[in-house]
Structures are given as C-alpha cells and as structure tokens.
C-alpha cells in the first residue's frame, strides 16, 4: 500500500515539476558507488562485530583465526558461500525459489538510496547534496522497499516446499505487516513535527536540516515515537527479540532452512543491509543525521565540513548497530502470540497516541 | 519530461544493486560444484523423511490478520497527506482545526481497533479468550478434538464373520481384532 502511494507521488511530482538541477551522470555514478561502498563495508564489519561482540558478552573468544584478530573472517565466509553447491529441494518452483533471496537483498540494499550521508557539499562552485537521490518521496521509499522486502522472505518460505520454511515465511509475513503499521504511523509523527514551517516534507534531508537548524533532535520532541519506531525496525529486520521467522530452536532456520550457497548468502546480506538501512533511517529521523552540536552544523559545507558530517553520521549509525547487537544478547525471544498481541494492542494504540502528541506539539509551537 | 529524468539516480542505484545481487548467482555457477544426489533434494526435517507437500492450506488467522492490516494500512496512507499539509495549516493559525480533523480520523481508526480487539480477532490463541471460542468449548464445535478412549470398548460376545468385514479395516477394528486374538 505504501509502495503504491510512493509510486503515485513519484509519478505525479515527476510529471508536475521540472527536474532539480540535473547532475552529470558521472557524479551520480560516483555517489551510487560511494553509497554502495559504505554499505558493503559496514555489512562485513557488522557480521564480524556481531560474532565478536556476542562472544565477548558470553565470555568466550569468537572467531579470531582468519587474519589479525579474525578481521578476515567475513571474507572467508564469503568465499565459502560463493563456492558451495546450490541445493534445491524436490517440487520447488525454480524461478520463485531463486528470486526470493534476490528480492530480499535488493530491497534492503536499495533503501540506502534516499539516506543522506551529509549536508550539501560546496565544491568548485558546484553544490552536491550528499545523498544518492534526494527524492520527494524520501521516507516513503524506505517504507515501500521494506514492505516489498516482505515478499522475498514470504516467497522464499513458501517456495522451499518445507514445513519449517513455510512456517517461517508465514510468521514473517504476519509479523512484518503488523509492525509495519506501527512503523508507518510512528513515522507520521516525525513528518508532522519537522520540516519547514510552510509545509512538511518527506525528504530525509529536510528533516535533518530542520533538526540541525532548530538545534534539537526529534528524539526530544517525540521520545515515544522514537521508542516505537525503534521497536518496529527491530521487528521489520527480524532481529531478536522478534526473530520468530528464523527461530532456530523451533524452526531450524525458518524461511531460509532450504537455502544454501550464495542464495543463503543473499538472505544474510539482505538482513544485515536492512539493519544498516534501518539504523541510518532512525539516525536521520530522530537523532539528527549528520548534525552534531558545535561540529560543522551548517547545511552547506566545504570538503572538510562534509568529511566531519559523514564521520558524525557513520559514528551514530555504528553506535546504533552496536545497540542492535546488544539487544540481541539482552532480551529473550517472544512467544508468537505475545508478539502479535504486543504489536496490535500496545504498539498500534501507542503510535496513534504519538501521532496526536506530535500534532499537539506542532500546533502549540514548542521548540 | 520523463520519470527517468527525476529518478535517474534511483534507477542507477537499483541497476547496480541488481547487478551486484544477480552476478554472483549467475557467474559463479560455472565454478560451483554440482553433484546432485537424491538425498540432497529432500526437504530438511531433522533426518525424518518429509510426509506430503509443504505447500498446503494454512491457518485462517493469518488471513484475518492480513485483512485487518489492509484496513489500517489504507487509513495510515490517508494520514500521510494530512501530515504533509499540517505545518501549512499551523502557519495560518488553523492548527486547532487540522488537529481536530486528524484526531477525529485517528479516533475512527482507534474505534475500529477497539472493535476488532473486542471481537477477539487479534488474540492469537482464539479458542481460549474470544466469545466464539467459548461457544466452541461449549460443544458446538470442539476447539480441542476429543481424545479417543484409551481402552477399547467391551468386546461383543460374538466375533463377526470375517467375510462381513470391510476390505480395509480401520485402525480401531484392527485393534479390536488384535485384542480378541490375544484372548
């Protein structure tokens, strides 16, 4: 549904408005490669960090043999995945079985397209917004991609022709749509309180600029919304305590039980890329994005300022990813009925309440 | 003025993403081992042979959940334009009006939630808490199927003629027969 809305807005704005100062294709390509480069650097680091931090929290060593202190372990995993045999169970539709992990991975990778890494870089008389696509639909694209990503997991679970996979896929679809609702409504609160005074905006860059100019991050305006959004992101990325779709003790591997080789690798990549994208979106919406008080707070900066802003942004994202890992080893997994009950009877009413709070906040003109 | 002008970057991004995902799948097929044997293509069920297909009908509650989701998602989608113009209304001093409108809409949304909640459609374990489940427990449709009696019924005095039996005896009858031969 959000995907439809986002597509509609994209089409209407494109038909109604002239394009923004068009960038040369080479610049666009550089930005795309940098954005992918950042994601594909964080993901292996995150995999390694997850294993090392898990080990540290459980008082064991963790992977430490490949490279210095285990630093090359993700590379070793990748090589292993690339050269493993691909298995496919009997009675499986080959196209759906192969397409499912690709859908999951592409959707979570593409979310980074609308996330700004910094403000606008002023270089050689050319102003370059540090975001791949400063699209009008902005955050809606993130919502849309995350709801299309559900297809990957559900299809993968159904197409595997295995009972564990089917259960995992079903659980995942029910869980993700239930929490997506709270995600969207918690997001509405952000749109109401931030943006320029004349009109709200779906652009992440304007939401960040608003926070930077007012000097107060949205987490101060909407503490409840921040908590709700974070919980919903945990559920959307299938992380503990919401990892029911792949609960190992009950479902072997859940929706990816039957997947091997690079197809499994894509599910894996998609999950971690979704974590990176989710953290980035939370940082942009609630934690001020590239804004850090006293450090390069202007929206338009030179190269030095841009570096500082990107560094601040990445530091926030990495800190939030550490929070993801920490929660994994802090909270136990919910039971399925508890999960659904929590989503519908706590998260949804509270997010409606948060929306009204945001409305009152904007109406009374507090900071 | 085409859509491509506006979303060129997104298109490039998507294409790069697709290429990154599809290329390892396709190209490395050349170097991957491929030695299929029958046992490898059995669905994994912890060592047991799977019984039947997995693509079966599943619990209706998932369907109910999806329906509720669609209703609320449509309402949430209607809130996005409201959020978009809210600041403009507030700038003209009409924030009270906008807030009241939003509150009425959210109120209707919440009323729907209360209705679904009271009907018990969002309780996952339905048979225990919903009114419909109570009816079930009272015996219209048993929520938990009655257990078979553990012991066989008292046997009839006369063994029926073997010829009179149906071709495929049910489990219960076989049980009776085994019991009788034991005597």
mmCIF file with all atom_site columns, C-alpha atoms in Angstrom, chain A residues 1-2 5 10-11 13-14 17-19 28-29 32 35-36 40 82-90 102 105-106 109-110 112-113 132-133 135-136 140 143 158-159 161-164 166 170 174 177 180-181 188 191-193 196-200 202 252 257-258 261-263 266 336-337 340-341 344-345 348-349 352 355-356 359-360 362-363, chain B residues 1-3 5-10 12-14 16-18 20-22 24-25 28-29 31-36 38 40-46 50-56 58 62 65-66 68-70 72-74 76-77 79-91 95-96 99 102-103 106 109-110 113 117 122-125:
data_model
loop_
_atom_site.group_PDB
_atom_site.id
_atom_site.type_symbol
_atom_site.label_atom_id
_atom_site.label_alt_id
_atom_site.label_comp_id
_atom_site.label_asym_id
_atom_site.label_entity_id
_atom_site.label_seq_id
_atom_site.pdbx_PDB_ins_code
_atom_site.Cartn_x
_atom_site.Cartn_y
_atom_site.Cartn_z
_atom_site.occupancy
_atom_site.B_iso_or_equiv
_atom_site.pdbx_formal_charge
_atom_site.auth_seq_id
_atom_site.auth_comp_id
_atom_site.auth_asym_id
_atom_site.auth_atom_id
_atom_site.pdbx_PDB_model_num
ATOM 1   C CA . UNK A 1 1   ? 0.000  0.000   0.000   1.00 0.00 ? 1   UNK A CA 1
ATOM 2   C CA . UNK A 1 2   ? 2.777  2.409   0.906   1.00 0.00 ? 2   UNK A CA 1
ATOM 3   C CA . UNK A 1 5   ? 1.454  5.650   -2.548  1.00 0.00 ? 5   UNK A CA 1
ATOM 4   C CA . UNK A 1 10  ? 6.895  9.802   -7.581  1.00 0.00 ? 10  UNK A CA 1
ATOM 5   C CA . UNK A 1 11  ? 4.933  9.837   -10.833 1.00 0.00 ? 11  UNK A CA 1
ATOM 6   C CA . UNK A 1 13  ? 5.871  15.033  -8.851  1.00 0.00 ? 13  UNK A CA 1
ATOM 7   C CA . UNK A 1 14  ? 7.886  13.971  -11.851 1.00 0.00 ? 14  UNK A CA 1
ATOM 8   C CA . UNK A 1 17  ? 7.689  19.726  -11.538 1.00 0.00 ? 17  UNK A CA 1
ATOM 9   C CA . UNK A 1 18  ? 10.810 20.348  -13.618 1.00 0.00 ? 18  UNK A CA 1
ATOM 10  C CA . UNK A 1 19  ? 13.774 18.237  -12.554 1.00 0.00 ? 19  UNK A CA 1
ATOM 11  C CA . UNK A 1 28  ? 25.633 10.290  -9.947  1.00 0.00 ? 28  UNK A CA 1
ATOM 12  C CA . UNK A 1 29  ? 27.577 7.125   -10.606 1.00 0.00 ? 29  UNK A CA 1
ATOM 13  C CA . UNK A 1 32  ? 25.962 5.461   -6.141  1.00 0.00 ? 32  UNK A CA 1
ATOM 14  C CA . UNK A 1 35  ? 26.824 4.695   -1.091  1.00 0.00 ? 35  UNK A CA 1
ATOM 15  C CA . UNK A 1 36  ? 27.194 1.045   -2.054  1.00 0.00 ? 36  UNK A CA 1
ATOM 16  C CA . UNK A 1 40  ? 29.187 -3.079  1.633   1.00 0.00 ? 40  UNK A CA 1
ATOM 17  C CA . UNK A 1 82  ? 30.402 -18.432 -3.318  1.00 0.00 ? 82  UNK A CA 1
ATOM 18  C CA . UNK A 1 83  ? 31.918 -21.859 -3.906  1.00 0.00 ? 83  UNK A CA 1
ATOM 19  C CA . UNK A 1 84  ? 29.353 -24.084 -2.206  1.00 0.00 ? 84  UNK A CA 1
ATOM 20  C CA . UNK A 1 85  ? 26.997 -26.281 -4.150  1.00 0.00 ? 85  UNK A CA 1
ATOM 21  C CA . UNK A 1 86  ? 23.497 -24.881 -4.629  1.00 0.00 ? 86  UNK A CA 1
ATOM 22  C CA . UNK A 1 87  ? 20.866 -27.310 -3.442  1.00 0.00 ? 87  UNK A CA 1
ATOM 23  C CA . UNK A 1 88  ? 17.248 -27.182 -4.416  1.00 0.00 ? 88  UNK A CA 1
ATOM 24  C CA . UNK A 1 89  ? 14.645 -29.435 -2.832  1.00 0.00 ? 89  UNK A CA 1
ATOM 25  C CA . UNK A 1 90  ? 12.214 -31.515 -4.862  1.00 0.00 ? 90  UNK A CA 1
ATOM 26  C CA . UNK A 1 102 ? 17.380 -11.628 -4.648  1.00 0.00 ? 102 UNK A CA 1
ATOM 27  C CA . UNK A 1 105 ? 18.692 -8.406  -0.817  1.00 0.00 ? 105 UNK A CA 1
ATOM 28  C CA . UNK A 1 106 ? 17.872 -5.816  -3.489  1.00 0.00 ? 106 UNK A CA 1
ATOM 29  C CA . UNK A 1 109 ? 20.283 -2.542  -0.354  1.00 0.00 ? 109 UNK A CA 1
ATOM 30  C CA . UNK A 1 110 ? 18.180 -0.009  -2.254  1.00 0.00 ? 110 UNK A CA 1
ATOM 31  C CA . UNK A 1 112 ? 20.266 3.440   1.211   1.00 0.00 ? 112 UNK A CA 1
ATOM 32  C CA . UNK A 1 113 ? 19.496 5.394   -1.976  1.00 0.00 ? 113 UNK A CA 1
ATOM 33  C CA . UNK A 1 132 ? 22.186 9.444   -3.932  1.00 0.00 ? 132 UNK A CA 1
ATOM 34  C CA . UNK A 1 133 ? 18.631 10.564  -4.634  1.00 0.00 ? 133 UNK A CA 1
ATOM 35  C CA . UNK A 1 135 ? 13.704 12.220  -3.870  1.00 0.00 ? 135 UNK A CA 1
ATOM 36  C CA . UNK A 1 136 ? 10.426 13.870  -2.945  1.00 0.00 ? 136 UNK A CA 1
ATOM 37  C CA . UNK A 1 140 ? 8.030  6.706   1.781   1.00 0.00 ? 140 UNK A CA 1
ATOM 38  C CA . UNK A 1 143 ? 8.656  2.158   3.835   1.00 0.00 ? 143 UNK A CA 1
ATOM 39  C CA . UNK A 1 158 ? 6.588  -20.791 0.606   1.00 0.00 ? 158 UNK A CA 1
ATOM 40  C CA . UNK A 1 159 ? 8.675  -21.830 -2.392  1.00 0.00 ? 159 UNK A CA 1
ATOM 41  C CA . UNK A 1 161 ? 8.425  -26.775 -0.063  1.00 0.00 ? 161 UNK A CA 1
ATOM 42  C CA . UNK A 1 162 ? 9.472  -27.446 3.502   1.00 0.00 ? 162 UNK A CA 1
ATOM 43  C CA . UNK A 1 163 ? 7.278  -27.152 6.554   1.00 0.00 ? 163 UNK A CA 1
ATOM 44  C CA . UNK A 1 164 ? 9.807  -25.223 8.602   1.00 0.00 ? 164 UNK A CA 1
ATOM 45  C CA . UNK A 1 166 ? 6.561  -22.322 5.272   1.00 0.00 ? 166 UNK A CA 1
ATOM 46  C CA . UNK A 1 170 ? 4.091  -17.150 7.276   1.00 0.00 ? 170 UNK A CA 1
ATOM 47  C CA . UNK A 1 174 ? 2.176  -11.704 9.635   1.00 0.00 ? 174 UNK A CA 1
ATOM 48  C CA . UNK A 1 177 ? 2.797  -6.402  8.251   1.00 0.00 ? 177 UNK A CA 1
ATOM 49  C CA . UNK A 1 180 ? 4.886  -2.119  9.531   1.00 0.00 ? 180 UNK A CA 1
ATOM 50  C CA . UNK A 1 181 ? 1.682  -0.392  10.527  1.00 0.00 ? 181 UNK A CA 1
ATOM 51  C CA . UNK A 1 188 ? 3.837  10.213  10.571  1.00 0.00 ? 188 UNK A CA 1
ATOM 52  C CA . UNK A 1 191 ? 6.575  14.311  9.442   1.00 0.00 ? 191 UNK A CA 1
ATOM 53  C CA . UNK A 1 192 ? 4.153  16.389  11.485  1.00 0.00 ? 192 UNK A CA 1
ATOM 54  C CA . UNK A 1 193 ? 6.697  17.936  13.860  1.00 0.00 ? 193 UNK A CA 1
ATOM 55  C CA . UNK A 1 196 ? 9.943  23.653  7.056   1.00 0.00 ? 196 UNK A CA 1
ATOM 56  C CA . UNK A 1 197 ? 7.262  25.738  8.680   1.00 0.00 ? 197 UNK A CA 1
ATOM 57  C CA . UNK A 1 198 ? 5.290  26.223  5.479   1.00 0.00 ? 198 UNK A CA 1
ATOM 58  C CA . UNK A 1 199 ? 4.917  22.581  4.617   1.00 0.00 ? 199 UNK A CA 1
ATOM 59  C CA . UNK A 1 200 ? 6.058  19.258  5.876   1.00 0.00 ? 200 UNK A CA 1
ATOM 60  C CA . UNK A 1 202 ? 9.029  13.594  3.080   1.00 0.00 ? 202 UNK A CA 1
ATOM 61  C CA . UNK A 1 252 ? 15.710 -24.976 12.282  1.00 0.00 ? 252 UNK A CA 1
ATOM 62  C CA . UNK A 1 257 ? 16.143 -23.593 6.013   1.00 0.00 ? 257 UNK A CA 1
ATOM 63  C CA . UNK A 1 258 ? 16.403 -24.941 2.458   1.00 0.00 ? 258 UNK A CA 1
ATOM 64  C CA . UNK A 1 261 ? 25.398 -21.310 -1.036  1.00 0.00 ? 261 UNK A CA 1
ATOM 65  C CA . UNK A 1 262 ? 25.056 -17.746 -2.319  1.00 0.00 ? 262 UNK A CA 1
ATOM 66  C CA . UNK A 1 263 ? 21.283 -17.814 -2.139  1.00 0.00 ? 263 UNK A CA 1
ATOM 67  C CA . UNK A 1 266 ? 21.857 -13.099 -0.182  1.00 0.00 ? 266 UNK A CA 1
ATOM 68  C CA . UNK A 1 336 ? 4.371  -15.882 18.838  1.00 0.00 ? 336 UNK A CA 1
ATOM 69  C CA . UNK A 1 337 ? 1.065  -14.915 20.444  1.00 0.00 ? 337 UNK A CA 1
ATOM 70  C CA . UNK A 1 340 ? 1.210  -10.406 17.808  1.00 0.00 ? 340 UNK A CA 1
ATOM 71  C CA . UNK A 1 341 ? -0.556 -9.185  20.918  1.00 0.00 ? 341 UNK A CA 1
ATOM 72  C CA . UNK A 1 344 ? -1.632 -4.863  17.919  1.00 0.00 ? 344 UNK A CA 1
ATOM 73  C CA . UNK A 1 345 ? -2.614 -3.972  21.466  1.00 0.00 ? 345 UNK A CA 1
ATOM 74  C CA . UNK A 1 348 ? -0.511 0.382   17.424  1.00 0.00 ? 348 UNK A CA 1
ATOM 75  C CA . UNK A 1 349 ? -2.564 2.333   20.045  1.00 0.00 ? 349 UNK A CA 1
ATOM 76  C CA . UNK A 1 352 ? -1.800 6.611   17.345  1.00 0.00 ? 352 UNK A CA 1
ATOM 77  C CA . UNK A 1 355 ? 0.578  10.967  16.347  1.00 0.00 ? 355 UNK A CA 1
ATOM 78  C CA . UNK A 1 356 ? -1.811 13.086  18.398  1.00 0.00 ? 356 UNK A CA 1
ATOM 79  C CA . UNK A 1 359 ? 0.023  17.168  16.309  1.00 0.00 ? 359 UNK A CA 1
ATOM 80  C CA . UNK A 1 360 ? -0.331 18.964  19.624  1.00 0.00 ? 360 UNK A CA 1
ATOM 81  C CA . UNK A 1 362 ? 3.359  21.232  16.281  1.00 0.00 ? 362 UNK A CA 1
ATOM 82  C CA . UNK A 1 363 ? 0.124  23.136  16.994  1.00 0.00 ? 363 UNK A CA 1
ATOM 83  C CA . UNK B 2 1   ? 9.814  15.410  -19.073 1.00 0.00 ? 1   UNK B CA 1
ATOM 84  C CA . UNK B 2 2   ? 10.071 11.806  -18.219 1.00 0.00 ? 2   UNK B CA 1
ATOM 85  C CA . UNK B 2 3   ? 10.135 9.944   -14.989 1.00 0.00 ? 3   UNK B CA 1
ATOM 86  C CA . UNK B 2 5   ? 14.993 12.462  -15.507 1.00 0.00 ? 5   UNK B CA 1
ATOM 87  C CA . UNK B 2 6   ? 13.809 12.677  -11.932 1.00 0.00 ? 6   UNK B CA 1
ATOM 88  C CA . UNK B 2 7   ? 14.728 9.306   -10.656 1.00 0.00 ? 7   UNK B CA 1
ATOM 89  C CA . UNK B 2 8   ? 17.835 8.673   -12.714 1.00 0.00 ? 8   UNK B CA 1
ATOM 90  C CA . UNK B 2 9   ? 19.888 8.201   -9.581  1.00 0.00 ? 9   UNK B CA 1
ATOM 91  C CA . UNK B 2 10  ? 17.424 5.762   -8.103  1.00 0.00 ? 10  UNK B CA 1
ATOM 92  C CA . UNK B 2 12  ? 21.206 3.660   -11.457 1.00 0.00 ? 12  UNK B CA 1
ATOM 93  C CA . UNK B 2 13  ? 21.216 2.611   -7.820  1.00 0.00 ? 13  UNK B CA 1
ATOM 94  C CA . UNK B 2 14  ? 18.674 -0.122  -8.464  1.00 0.00 ? 14  UNK B CA 1
ATOM 95  C CA . UNK B 2 16  ? 23.842 -1.523  -9.606  1.00 0.00 ? 16  UNK B CA 1
ATOM 96  C CA . UNK B 2 17  ? 22.049 -3.353  -6.809  1.00 0.00 ? 17  UNK B CA 1
ATOM 97  C CA . UNK B 2 18  ? 20.514 -5.876  -9.179  1.00 0.00 ? 18  UNK B CA 1
ATOM 98  C CA . UNK B 2 20  ? 25.573 -6.965  -7.542  1.00 0.00 ? 20  UNK B CA 1
ATOM 99  C CA . UNK B 2 21  ? 22.996 -9.473  -6.442  1.00 0.00 ? 21  UNK B CA 1
ATOM 100 C CA . UNK B 2 22  ? 22.488 -11.381 -9.666  1.00 0.00 ? 22  UNK B CA 1
ATOM 101 C CA . UNK B 2 24  ? 27.418 -13.846 -8.079  1.00 0.00 ? 24  UNK B CA 1
ATOM 102 C CA . UNK B 2 25  ? 24.372 -16.072 -8.525  1.00 0.00 ? 25  UNK B CA 1
ATOM 103 C CA . UNK B 2 28  ? 29.797 -18.445 -10.078 1.00 0.00 ? 28  UNK B CA 1
ATOM 104 C CA . UNK B 2 29  ? 27.500 -21.174 -11.289 1.00 0.00 ? 29  UNK B CA 1
ATOM 105 C CA . UNK B 2 31  ? 32.792 -22.800 -10.724 1.00 0.00 ? 31  UNK B CA 1
ATOM 106 C CA . UNK B 2 32  ? 30.383 -24.214 -8.195  1.00 0.00 ? 32  UNK B CA 1
ATOM 107 C CA . UNK B 2 33  ? 30.327 -27.972 -7.733  1.00 0.00 ? 33  UNK B CA 1
ATOM 108 C CA . UNK B 2 34  ? 27.116 -29.591 -8.918  1.00 0.00 ? 34  UNK B CA 1
ATOM 109 C CA . UNK B 2 35  ? 26.795 -33.214 -7.826  1.00 0.00 ? 35  UNK B CA 1
ATOM 110 C CA . UNK B 2 36  ? 23.103 -33.775 -7.202  1.00 0.00 ? 36  UNK B CA 1
ATOM 111 C CA . UNK B 2 38  ? 18.566 -37.929 -4.450  1.00 0.00 ? 38  UNK B CA 1
ATOM 112 C CA . UNK B 2 40  ? 20.307 -33.823 -1.247  1.00 0.00 ? 40  UNK B CA 1
ATOM 113 C CA . UNK B 2 41  ? 16.980 -32.774 -2.680  1.00 0.00 ? 41  UNK B CA 1
ATOM 114 C CA . UNK B 2 42  ? 14.864 -33.978 0.233   1.00 0.00 ? 42  UNK B CA 1
ATOM 115 C CA . UNK B 2 43  ? 13.438 -31.151 2.311   1.00 0.00 ? 43  UNK B CA 1
ATOM 116 C CA . UNK B 2 44  ? 15.245 -30.929 5.647   1.00 0.00 ? 44  UNK B CA 1
ATOM 117 C CA . UNK B 2 45  ? 13.214 -32.226 8.524   1.00 0.00 ? 45  UNK B CA 1
ATOM 118 C CA . UNK B 2 46  ? 15.917 -33.132 11.011  1.00 0.00 ? 46  UNK B CA 1
ATOM 119 C CA . UNK B 2 50  ? 9.022  -35.443 4.909   1.00 0.00 ? 50  UNK B CA 1
ATOM 120 C CA . UNK B 2 51  ? 5.399  -36.532 4.683   1.00 0.00 ? 51  UNK B CA 1
ATOM 121 C CA . UNK B 2 52  ? 3.460  -34.855 1.926   1.00 0.00 ? 52  UNK B CA 1
ATOM 122 C CA . UNK B 2 53  ? 3.843  -31.468 0.327   1.00 0.00 ? 53  UNK B CA 1
ATOM 123 C CA . UNK B 2 54  ? 4.559  -28.350 2.354   1.00 0.00 ? 54  UNK B CA 1
ATOM 124 C CA . UNK B 2 55  ? 2.537  -26.046 0.130   1.00 0.00 ? 55  UNK B CA 1
ATOM 125 C CA . UNK B 2 56  ? -0.687 -26.689 1.984   1.00 0.00 ? 56  UNK B CA 1
ATOM 126 C CA . UNK B 2 58  ? -2.689 -22.826 6.489   1.00 0.00 ? 58  UNK B CA 1
ATOM 127 C CA . UNK B 2 62  ? -3.074 -15.261 9.108   1.00 0.00 ? 62  UNK B CA 1
ATOM 128 C CA . UNK B 2 65  ? -4.568 -10.539 10.311  1.00 0.00 ? 65  UNK B CA 1
ATOM 129 C CA . UNK B 2 66  ? -3.839 -9.596  6.734   1.00 0.00 ? 66  UNK B CA 1
ATOM 130 C CA . UNK B 2 68  ? -7.087 -6.079  9.449   1.00 0.00 ? 68  UNK B CA 1
ATOM 131 C CA . UNK B 2 69  ? -3.708 -4.912  8.243   1.00 0.00 ? 69  UNK B CA 1
ATOM 132 C CA . UNK B 2 70  ? -5.097 -3.807  4.885   1.00 0.00 ? 70  UNK B CA 1
ATOM 133 C CA . UNK B 2 72  ? -5.448 0.024   8.887   1.00 0.00 ? 72  UNK B CA 1
ATOM 134 C CA . UNK B 2 73  ? -2.801 0.476   6.246   1.00 0.00 ? 73  UNK B CA 1
ATOM 135 C CA . UNK B 2 74  ? -5.265 2.247   3.970   1.00 0.00 ? 74  UNK B CA 1
ATOM 136 C CA . UNK B 2 76  ? -2.499 5.189   7.556   1.00 0.00 ? 76  UNK B CA 1
ATOM 137 C CA . UNK B 2 77  ? -1.947 6.044   3.910   1.00 0.00 ? 77  UNK B CA 1
ATOM 138 C CA . UNK B 2 79  ? -2.847 10.233  7.076   1.00 0.00 ? 79  UNK B CA 1
ATOM 139 C CA . UNK B 2 80  ? 0.259  10.971  5.015   1.00 0.00 ? 80  UNK B CA 1
ATOM 140 C CA . UNK B 2 81  ? -1.269 13.925  3.110   1.00 0.00 ? 81  UNK B CA 1
ATOM 141 C CA . UNK B 2 82  ? -2.561 15.245  6.427   1.00 0.00 ? 82  UNK B CA 1
ATOM 142 C CA . UNK B 2 83  ? 0.943  15.140  7.877   1.00 0.00 ? 83  UNK B CA 1
ATOM 143 C CA . UNK B 2 84  ? 2.248  16.854  4.768   1.00 0.00 ? 84  UNK B CA 1
ATOM 144 C CA . UNK B 2 85  ? -0.052 19.894  4.991   1.00 0.00 ? 85  UNK B CA 1
ATOM 145 C CA . UNK B 2 86  ? -0.234 20.094  8.788   1.00 0.00 ? 86  UNK B CA 1
ATOM 146 C CA . UNK B 2 87  ? 2.553  22.666  9.073   1.00 0.00 ? 87  UNK B CA 1
ATOM 147 C CA . UNK B 2 88  ? 0.925  24.853  6.444   1.00 0.00 ? 88  UNK B CA 1
ATOM 148 C CA . UNK B 2 89  ? -2.322 24.864  8.432   1.00 0.00 ? 89  UNK B CA 1
ATOM 149 C CA . UNK B 2 90  ? -0.434 25.644  11.626  1.00 0.00 ? 90  UNK B CA 1
ATOM 150 C CA . UNK B 2 91  ? 1.311  28.552  9.881   1.00 0.00 ? 91  UNK B CA 1
ATOM 151 C CA . UNK B 2 95  ? -3.700 24.227  13.724  1.00 0.00 ? 95  UNK B CA 1
ATOM 152 C CA . UNK B 2 96  ? -6.657 23.582  16.016  1.00 0.00 ? 96  UNK B CA 1
ATOM 153 C CA . UNK B 2 99  ? -5.540 18.766  14.798  1.00 0.00 ? 99  UNK B CA 1
ATOM 154 C CA . UNK B 2 102 ? -6.717 14.452  12.491  1.00 0.00 ? 102 UNK B CA 1
ATOM 155 C CA . UNK B 2 103 ? -7.992 13.474  15.927  1.00 0.00 ? 103 UNK B CA 1
ATOM 156 C CA . UNK B 2 106 ? -7.489 8.735   14.345  1.00 0.00 ? 106 UNK B CA 1
ATOM 157 C CA . UNK B 2 109 ? -9.219 4.316   13.356  1.00 0.00 ? 109 UNK B CA 1
ATOM 158 C CA . UNK B 2 110 ? -8.970 3.599   17.077  1.00 0.00 ? 110 UNK B CA 1
ATOM 159 C CA . UNK B 2 113 ? -9.151 -1.274  16.538  1.00 0.00 ? 113 UNK B CA 1
ATOM 160 C CA . UNK B 2 117 ? -9.959 -6.204  19.736  1.00 0.00 ? 117 UNK B CA 1
ATOM 161 C CA . UNK B 2 122 ? -6.308 -10.017 17.314  1.00 0.00 ? 122 UNK B CA 1
ATOM 162 C CA . UNK B 2 123 ? -5.978 -12.659 20.023  1.00 0.00 ? 123 UNK B CA 1
ATOM 163 C CA . UNK B 2 124 ? -3.711 -15.270 18.580  1.00 0.00 ? 124 UNK B CA 1
ATOM 164 C CA . UNK B 2 125 ? -4.903 -18.051 20.895  1.00 0.00 ? 125 UNK B CA 1
#
